mmCIF file of C-alpha atoms and ligand atoms in Angstrom:
data_model
loop_
_atom_site.group_PDB
_atom_site.id
_atom_site.type_symbol
_atom_site.label_atom_id
_atom_site.label_comp_id
_atom_site.label_asym_id
_atom_site.label_seq_id
_atom_site.Cartn_x
_atom_site.Cartn_y
_atom_site.Cartn_z
ATOM 1 C CA UNK A 1 -152.951 -18.317 89.708
ATOM 2 C CA UNK A 2 -149.339 -18.710 91.174
ATOM 3 C CA UNK A 3 -146.433 -17.034 89.463
ATOM 4 C CA UNK A 4 -143.271 -18.979 90.452
ATOM 5 C CA UNK A 5 -139.525 -17.976 89.426
ATOM 6 C CA UNK A 6 -137.784 -20.618 91.082
ATOM 7 C CA UNK A 7 -137.293 -24.175 89.790
ATOM 8 C CA UNK A 8 -137.310 -25.515 93.197
ATOM 9 C CA UNK A 9 -140.488 -24.084 94.343
ATOM 10 C CA UNK A 10 -141.958 -24.944 90.992
ATOM 11 C CA UNK A 11 -141.172 -28.775 91.329
ATOM 12 C CA UNK A 12 -142.471 -28.808 94.821
ATOM 13 C CA UNK A 13 -145.738 -27.007 93.644
ATOM 14 C CA UNK A 14 -146.144 -29.716 90.905
ATOM 15 C CA UNK A 15 -144.997 -32.421 92.762
ATOM 16 C CA UNK A 16 -148.409 -34.029 93.400
ATOM 17 C CA UNK A 17 -150.024 -33.082 90.240
ATOM 18 C CA UNK A 18 -150.488 -36.104 87.632
ATOM 19 C CA UNK A 19 -152.080 -34.146 84.768
ATOM 20 C CA UNK A 20 -149.952 -31.207 83.749
ATOM 21 C CA UNK A 21 -150.637 -29.581 80.544
ATOM 22 C CA UNK A 22 -147.677 -27.336 79.476
ATOM 23 C CA UNK A 23 -147.368 -24.277 77.213
ATOM 24 C CA UNK A 24 -143.846 -22.608 77.105
ATOM 25 C CA UNK A 25 -143.751 -19.203 75.693
ATOM 26 C CA UNK A 26 -141.481 -16.280 75.573
ATOM 27 C CA UNK A 27 -144.186 -13.970 76.852
ATOM 28 C CA UNK A 28 -145.618 -10.984 75.093
ATOM 29 C CA UNK A 29 -148.615 -13.049 74.893
ATOM 30 C CA UNK A 30 -151.268 -12.877 72.181
ATOM 31 C CA UNK A 31 -154.601 -14.813 71.367
ATOM 32 C CA UNK A 32 -152.590 -17.578 69.642
ATOM 33 C CA UNK A 33 -150.843 -18.253 73.137
ATOM 34 C CA UNK A 34 -154.313 -17.895 74.922
ATOM 35 C CA UNK A 35 -156.009 -20.163 72.571
ATOM 36 C CA UNK A 36 -152.974 -22.831 73.426
ATOM 37 C CA UNK A 37 -153.754 -22.176 77.006
ATOM 38 C CA UNK A 38 -157.511 -22.924 76.554
ATOM 39 C CA UNK A 39 -156.769 -26.135 74.661
ATOM 40 C CA UNK A 40 -154.473 -26.839 77.082
ATOM 41 C CA UNK A 41 -157.060 -27.086 79.948
ATOM 42 C CA UNK A 42 -158.975 -29.919 77.781
ATOM 43 C CA UNK A 43 -155.527 -31.929 78.621
ATOM 44 C CA UNK A 44 -154.600 -31.563 81.898
ATOM 45 C CA UNK A 45 -156.105 -30.791 85.601
ATOM 46 C CA UNK A 46 -153.184 -28.339 86.122
ATOM 47 C CA UNK A 47 -152.114 -25.764 83.359
ATOM 48 C CA UNK A 48 -148.693 -24.235 83.536
ATOM 49 C CA UNK A 49 -147.426 -21.415 81.201
ATOM 50 C CA UNK A 50 -143.738 -20.529 81.201
ATOM 51 C CA UNK A 51 -142.545 -17.413 80.318
ATOM 52 C CA UNK A 52 -138.895 -17.099 79.436
ATOM 53 C CA UNK A 53 -136.936 -14.988 76.737
ATOM 54 C CA UNK A 54 -134.178 -17.873 75.979
ATOM 55 C CA UNK A 55 -131.114 -16.134 75.046
ATOM 56 C CA UNK A 56 -129.765 -19.584 73.415
ATOM 57 C CA UNK A 57 -131.896 -19.233 70.717
ATOM 58 C CA UNK A 58 -131.166 -15.913 69.699
ATOM 59 C CA UNK A 59 -128.210 -15.081 67.146
ATOM 60 C CA UNK A 60 -125.645 -12.434 68.066
ATOM 61 C CA UNK A 61 -127.450 -9.690 65.687
ATOM 62 C CA UNK A 62 -130.900 -10.679 66.472
ATOM 63 C CA UNK A 63 -133.629 -9.010 68.451
ATOM 64 C CA UNK A 64 -132.837 -10.671 72.044
ATOM 65 C CA UNK A 65 -132.486 -7.367 73.816
ATOM 66 C CA UNK A 66 -135.378 -5.851 72.165
ATOM 67 C CA UNK A 67 -137.654 -8.594 72.328
ATOM 68 C CA UNK A 68 -140.645 -7.420 74.262
ATOM 69 C CA UNK A 69 -140.910 -8.327 77.812
ATOM 70 C CA UNK A 70 -144.350 -7.668 79.265
ATOM 71 C CA UNK A 71 -144.724 -9.993 82.290
ATOM 72 C CA UNK A 72 -146.990 -7.886 84.196
ATOM 73 C CA UNK A 73 -149.633 -7.640 81.331
ATOM 74 C CA UNK A 74 -148.872 -11.237 80.369
ATOM 75 C CA UNK A 75 -149.931 -12.462 84.133
ATOM 76 C CA UNK A 76 -153.121 -10.380 83.555
ATOM 77 C CA UNK A 77 -153.972 -12.353 80.400
ATOM 78 C CA UNK A 78 -153.169 -15.901 82.004
ATOM 79 C CA UNK A 79 -155.354 -15.008 85.018
ATOM 80 C CA UNK A 80 -158.017 -17.575 85.032
ATOM 81 C CA UNK A 81 -156.601 -19.371 82.036
ATOM 82 C CA UNK A 82 -153.521 -21.346 83.928
ATOM 83 C CA UNK A 83 -152.885 -22.565 87.410
ATOM 84 C CA UNK A 84 -149.144 -21.626 87.382
ATOM 85 C CA UNK A 85 -147.117 -19.232 85.415
ATOM 86 C CA UNK A 86 -143.293 -20.139 85.383
ATOM 87 C CA UNK A 87 -141.351 -17.061 84.987
ATOM 88 C CA UNK A 88 -137.649 -17.678 85.761
ATOM 89 C CA UNK A 89 -134.668 -15.244 85.418
ATOM 90 C CA UNK A 90 -131.706 -16.085 82.951
ATOM 91 C CA UNK A 91 -129.764 -17.285 85.614
ATOM 92 C CA UNK A 92 -132.377 -19.680 87.180
ATOM 93 C CA UNK A 93 -132.482 -21.364 83.952
ATOM 94 C CA UNK A 94 -128.723 -21.345 83.108
ATOM 95 C CA UNK A 95 -127.078 -20.946 86.815
ATOM 96 C CA UNK A 96 -123.820 -22.236 85.104
ATOM 97 C CA UNK A 97 -122.623 -21.808 81.627
ATOM 98 C CA UNK A 98 -124.651 -23.977 79.233
ATOM 99 C CA UNK A 99 -121.936 -25.953 77.550
ATOM 100 C CA UNK A 100 -124.195 -28.920 76.633
ATOM 101 C CA UNK A 101 -126.719 -28.554 73.745
ATOM 102 C CA UNK A 102 -128.959 -30.802 71.696
ATOM 103 C CA UNK A 103 -127.462 -32.004 68.504
ATOM 104 C CA UNK A 104 -130.199 -31.849 65.987
ATOM 105 C CA UNK A 105 -130.954 -33.420 62.615
ATOM 106 C CA UNK A 106 -129.895 -31.550 59.347
ATOM 107 C CA UNK A 107 -133.281 -30.145 59.196
ATOM 108 C CA UNK A 108 -132.711 -27.827 61.887
ATOM 109 C CA UNK A 109 -130.141 -26.130 59.423
ATOM 110 C CA UNK A 110 -132.609 -25.626 56.627
ATOM 111 C CA UNK A 111 -135.557 -23.129 56.330
ATOM 112 C CA UNK A 112 -135.557 -20.935 59.354
ATOM 113 C CA UNK A 113 -132.432 -22.678 60.642
ATOM 114 C CA UNK A 114 -130.572 -21.788 57.165
ATOM 115 C CA UNK A 115 -131.145 -17.811 58.202
ATOM 116 C CA UNK A 116 -130.688 -18.551 61.997
ATOM 117 C CA UNK A 117 -128.158 -21.376 62.312
ATOM 118 C CA UNK A 118 -128.261 -21.747 66.019
ATOM 119 C CA UNK A 119 -131.466 -20.975 66.739
ATOM 120 C CA UNK A 120 -133.374 -24.553 66.771
ATOM 121 C CA UNK A 121 -130.250 -25.762 69.098
ATOM 122 C CA UNK A 122 -130.937 -23.181 71.629
ATOM 123 C CA UNK A 123 -134.520 -23.728 71.244
ATOM 124 C CA UNK A 124 -134.376 -27.355 71.473
ATOM 125 C CA UNK A 125 -132.165 -27.224 74.476
ATOM 126 C CA UNK A 126 -134.326 -24.841 76.507
ATOM 127 C CA UNK A 127 -137.532 -26.697 75.442
ATOM 128 C CA UNK A 128 -135.677 -29.991 77.102
ATOM 129 C CA UNK A 129 -134.727 -28.533 80.276
ATOM 130 C CA UNK A 130 -138.399 -26.863 80.631
ATOM 131 C CA UNK A 131 -139.918 -30.154 79.894
ATOM 132 C CA UNK A 132 -137.526 -32.007 82.443
ATOM 133 C CA UNK A 133 -138.253 -29.122 85.181
ATOM 134 C CA UNK A 134 -142.140 -29.238 84.459
ATOM 135 C CA UNK A 135 -142.385 -32.822 83.635
ATOM 136 C CA UNK A 136 -145.791 -32.504 82.018
ATOM 137 C CA UNK A 137 -148.061 -35.292 80.565
ATOM 138 C CA UNK A 138 -148.892 -32.820 77.523
ATOM 139 C CA UNK A 139 -147.071 -30.160 75.952
ATOM 140 C CA UNK A 140 -148.553 -27.463 73.407
ATOM 141 C CA UNK A 141 -146.824 -25.636 70.795
ATOM 142 C CA UNK A 142 -148.226 -23.359 68.237
ATOM 143 C CA UNK A 143 -148.367 -24.503 64.299
ATOM 144 C CA UNK A 144 -147.178 -21.203 63.525
ATOM 145 C CA UNK A 145 -143.826 -22.057 64.237
ATOM 146 C CA UNK A 146 -144.267 -25.196 62.088
ATOM 147 C CA UNK A 147 -140.708 -26.355 61.903
ATOM 148 C CA UNK A 148 -140.063 -25.718 65.607
ATOM 149 C CA UNK A 149 -143.131 -27.776 66.499
ATOM 150 C CA UNK A 150 -141.721 -30.849 63.999
ATOM 151 C CA UNK A 151 -138.311 -30.630 65.902
ATOM 152 C CA UNK A 152 -139.886 -30.769 69.133
ATOM 153 C CA UNK A 153 -141.872 -34.187 68.160
ATOM 154 C CA UNK A 154 -138.386 -35.470 67.015
ATOM 155 C CA UNK A 155 -137.032 -34.539 70.188
ATOM 156 C CA UNK A 156 -139.593 -36.100 72.205
ATOM 157 C CA UNK A 157 -139.888 -39.210 70.139
ATOM 158 C CA UNK A 158 -136.148 -39.847 69.692
ATOM 159 C CA UNK A 159 -135.266 -39.293 73.342
ATOM 160 C CA UNK A 160 -138.307 -40.958 74.587
ATOM 161 C CA UNK A 161 -139.745 -38.496 76.691
ATOM 162 C CA UNK A 162 -142.754 -39.511 78.237
ATOM 163 C CA UNK A 163 -145.338 -36.925 76.945
ATOM 164 C CA UNK A 164 -147.824 -36.006 74.097
ATOM 165 C CA UNK A 165 -147.041 -33.178 71.967
ATOM 166 C CA UNK A 166 -150.007 -31.077 70.678
ATOM 167 C CA UNK A 167 -149.870 -28.441 67.726
ATOM 168 C CA UNK A 168 -152.117 -25.701 68.360
ATOM 169 C CA UNK A 169 -153.995 -23.760 65.073
ATOM 170 C CA UNK A 170 -152.335 -20.408 64.001
ATOM 171 C CA UNK A 171 -154.627 -17.529 65.116
ATOM 172 C CA UNK A 172 -154.720 -14.723 62.531
ATOM 173 C CA UNK A 173 -155.887 -11.110 62.196
ATOM 174 C CA UNK A 174 -158.698 -10.139 60.149
ATOM 175 C CA UNK A 175 -156.734 -9.828 56.929
ATOM 176 C CA UNK A 176 -154.929 -13.095 57.534
ATOM 177 C CA UNK A 177 -151.649 -12.234 58.926
ATOM 178 C CA UNK A 178 -150.498 -14.908 61.661
ATOM 179 C CA UNK A 179 -150.315 -13.256 64.942
ATOM 180 C CA UNK A 180 -146.801 -13.156 66.440
ATOM 181 C CA UNK A 181 -145.187 -11.179 69.051
ATOM 182 C CA UNK A 182 -142.927 -9.510 66.450
ATOM 183 C CA UNK A 183 -145.916 -8.120 64.499
ATOM 184 C CA UNK A 184 -145.584 -5.262 66.956
ATOM 185 C CA UNK A 185 -142.337 -4.085 65.251
ATOM 186 C CA UNK A 186 -143.940 -3.488 62.030
ATOM 187 C CA UNK A 187 -144.504 0.153 60.778
ATOM 188 C CA UNK A 188 -148.109 1.191 59.695
ATOM 189 C CA UNK A 189 -147.231 0.854 56.018
ATOM 190 C CA UNK A 190 -145.616 -2.709 56.801
ATOM 191 C CA UNK A 191 -148.653 -3.930 58.738
ATOM 192 C CA UNK A 192 -150.956 -2.902 55.831
ATOM 193 C CA UNK A 193 -148.711 -4.864 53.675
ATOM 194 C CA UNK A 194 -148.112 -7.785 55.533
ATOM 195 C CA UNK A 195 -151.304 -9.495 54.518
ATOM 196 C CA UNK A 196 -149.677 -10.259 51.253
ATOM 197 C CA UNK A 197 -147.453 -13.015 53.058
ATOM 198 C CA UNK A 198 -150.668 -15.329 53.997
ATOM 199 C CA UNK A 199 -152.381 -14.267 50.798
ATOM 200 C CA UNK A 200 -149.489 -15.714 48.598
ATOM 201 C CA UNK A 201 -149.343 -18.953 50.439
ATOM 202 C CA UNK A 202 -153.308 -19.497 50.133
ATOM 203 C CA UNK A 203 -152.892 -18.716 46.528
ATOM 204 C CA UNK A 204 -150.182 -21.485 46.517
ATOM 205 C CA UNK A 205 -152.334 -23.901 48.188
ATOM 206 C CA UNK A 206 -155.411 -23.387 46.072
ATOM 207 C CA UNK A 207 -153.134 -23.786 43.031
ATOM 208 C CA UNK A 208 -151.895 -27.220 44.512
ATOM 209 C CA UNK A 209 -155.561 -28.230 45.661
ATOM 210 C CA UNK A 210 -156.504 -27.602 41.886
ATOM 211 C CA UNK A 211 -153.625 -30.041 40.631
ATOM 212 C CA UNK A 212 -150.394 -27.891 40.248
ATOM 213 C CA UNK A 213 -147.499 -30.401 41.195
ATOM 214 C CA UNK A 214 -144.440 -28.331 39.997
ATOM 215 C CA UNK A 215 -143.648 -26.877 43.400
ATOM 216 C CA UNK A 216 -140.050 -25.182 42.234
ATOM 217 C CA UNK A 217 -142.231 -23.022 39.784
ATOM 218 C CA UNK A 218 -144.785 -22.374 42.669
ATOM 219 C CA UNK A 219 -142.200 -21.496 45.171
ATOM 220 C CA UNK A 220 -140.410 -19.277 42.608
ATOM 221 C CA UNK A 221 -143.495 -17.471 41.459
ATOM 222 C CA UNK A 222 -144.317 -17.069 45.095
ATOM 223 C CA UNK A 223 -140.948 -15.689 46.102
ATOM 224 C CA UNK A 224 -140.894 -13.428 42.928
ATOM 225 C CA UNK A 225 -144.334 -11.901 43.872
ATOM 226 C CA UNK A 226 -143.086 -11.077 47.355
ATOM 227 C CA UNK A 227 -139.823 -9.510 46.113
ATOM 228 C CA UNK A 228 -141.800 -7.294 43.415
ATOM 229 C CA UNK A 229 -143.563 -5.848 46.565
ATOM 230 C CA UNK A 230 -140.235 -5.025 48.671
ATOM 231 C CA UNK A 231 -140.424 -8.133 50.667
ATOM 232 C CA UNK A 232 -137.010 -9.847 51.140
ATOM 233 C CA UNK A 233 -137.650 -13.819 51.103
ATOM 234 C CA UNK A 234 -135.485 -16.036 53.157
ATOM 235 C CA UNK A 235 -137.465 -18.991 51.734
ATOM 236 C CA UNK A 236 -140.801 -20.131 50.311
ATOM 237 C CA UNK A 237 -140.882 -23.990 50.300
ATOM 238 C CA UNK A 238 -143.343 -26.920 49.893
ATOM 239 C CA UNK A 239 -142.594 -29.897 52.327
ATOM 240 C CA UNK A 240 -144.054 -33.269 53.101
ATOM 241 C CA UNK A 241 -145.950 -32.570 56.606
ATOM 242 C CA UNK A 242 -144.598 -35.822 57.675
ATOM 243 C CA UNK A 243 -140.934 -35.293 57.554
ATOM 244 C CA UNK A 244 -140.607 -31.811 56.488
ATOM 245 C CA UNK A 245 -138.455 -32.879 53.304
ATOM 246 C CA UNK A 246 -138.967 -31.129 49.995
ATOM 247 C CA UNK A 247 -142.587 -32.141 48.745
ATOM 248 C CA UNK A 248 -142.703 -35.153 46.640
ATOM 249 C CA UNK A 249 -145.623 -35.894 44.586
ATOM 250 C CA UNK A 250 -146.183 -39.282 46.081
ATOM 251 C CA UNK A 251 -147.251 -37.704 49.469
ATOM 252 C CA UNK A 252 -150.748 -36.311 49.802
ATOM 253 C CA UNK A 253 -150.244 -33.921 52.840
ATOM 254 C CA UNK A 254 -147.886 -31.001 52.327
ATOM 255 C CA UNK A 255 -147.177 -27.803 54.110
ATOM 256 C CA UNK A 256 -146.032 -24.564 52.521
ATOM 257 C CA UNK A 257 -143.703 -22.848 54.657
ATOM 258 C CA UNK A 258 -142.298 -19.224 54.093
ATOM 259 C CA UNK A 259 -140.386 -16.773 55.993
ATOM 260 C CA UNK A 260 -139.905 -13.233 54.605
ATOM 261 C CA UNK A 261 -138.816 -9.799 56.004
ATOM 262 C CA UNK A 262 -140.702 -6.688 55.540
ATOM 263 C CA UNK A 263 -138.113 -3.851 56.532
ATOM 264 C CA UNK A 264 -136.500 -4.934 59.826
ATOM 265 C CA UNK A 265 -139.466 -7.556 60.711
ATOM 266 C CA UNK A 266 -138.877 -11.239 59.859
ATOM 267 C CA UNK A 267 -142.428 -12.621 59.262
ATOM 268 C CA UNK A 268 -143.179 -16.478 59.180
ATOM 269 C CA UNK A 269 -146.154 -18.407 57.849
ATOM 270 C CA UNK A 270 -147.239 -21.570 56.702
ATOM 271 C CA UNK A 271 -150.391 -23.416 55.362
ATOM 272 C CA UNK A 272 -151.056 -27.044 55.140
ATOM 273 C CA UNK A 273 -152.424 -28.901 52.132
ATOM 274 C CA UNK A 274 -154.018 -32.049 53.166
ATOM 275 C CA UNK A 275 -155.370 -33.975 49.916
ATOM 276 C CA UNK A 276 -156.044 -37.113 52.432
ATOM 277 C CA UNK A 277 -154.919 -40.596 51.901
HETATM 278 O O1 PAF B 301 -141.892 -20.690 70.420
HETATM 279 C C1 PAF B 301 -141.378 -19.971 71.356
HETATM 280 O O2 PAF B 301 -141.995 -19.046 72.021
HETATM 281 C C2 PAF B 301 -140.094 -20.416 71.887
HETATM 282 O O3 PAF B 301 -139.231 -20.945 70.854
HETATM 283 C C3 PAF B 301 -140.179 -21.573 73.044
HETATM 284 C C4 PAF B 301 -140.924 -22.831 72.449
HETATM 285 C C5 PAF B 301 -141.083 -21.019 74.372
HETATM 286 C C6 PAF B 301 -138.704 -21.918 73.603
HETATM 287 O O4 PAF B 301 -138.107 -20.945 74.011
#
């Protein structure tokens, strides 16, 4: 496994590769990321992972400085799973001030985008840069960041990028908590409460499978249940899987998305509900 920090060196290393599977990350890797790396191997002869904490996707009062940077431990975990780790410094990715951004659709300012207004613009900009640098045939993103995955799919189709985007399933702890690099911010008491987010979404899923179609009511009840236990809810929202617009009864495949804070930690989760065609 090679660790490369410079764009030019990475391009030279990948010049003769024709089946590159790429997994972009911000490091602090957990089993969810490692699963994506294993899945990547099924799609490419050369698996590339990037580790880059992208300043553009953090708001002024967010956790950019605090975000865990664990490059050595991450590389140890990637050993044997990937061929190349691309770990650029900020000034390698942004050698000049980035004044050009991807303009995203209104969806990027809803759900997580409402609480984090510039987040998806920064995410899409770095993803496009990384895709241009690595030029993979396949790129993999976790479904835990469902809205991100949807926007990346839009980015690649609407800008005609010649690659295939694959979504990897969310990996969960035994109590249902979706694995995330931010889980480590939770105190012990918060960690024991954290299961309640996925449990709430599973309850909604079950209600929908059993025929409930008053999505507004389900959303309100879930938000209230979370708030009554001390969560600060950003949103609980049932959306169509196809376009992430608010769920309508004509569709049969929905996704229930939520973001809520426990203390200082903002947790995301989602559950797909597929009733088929
Ligand atoms: O999901 C992430 O870790 C980041 O948003 C990504 C896709 C690596 C872009 O910085």
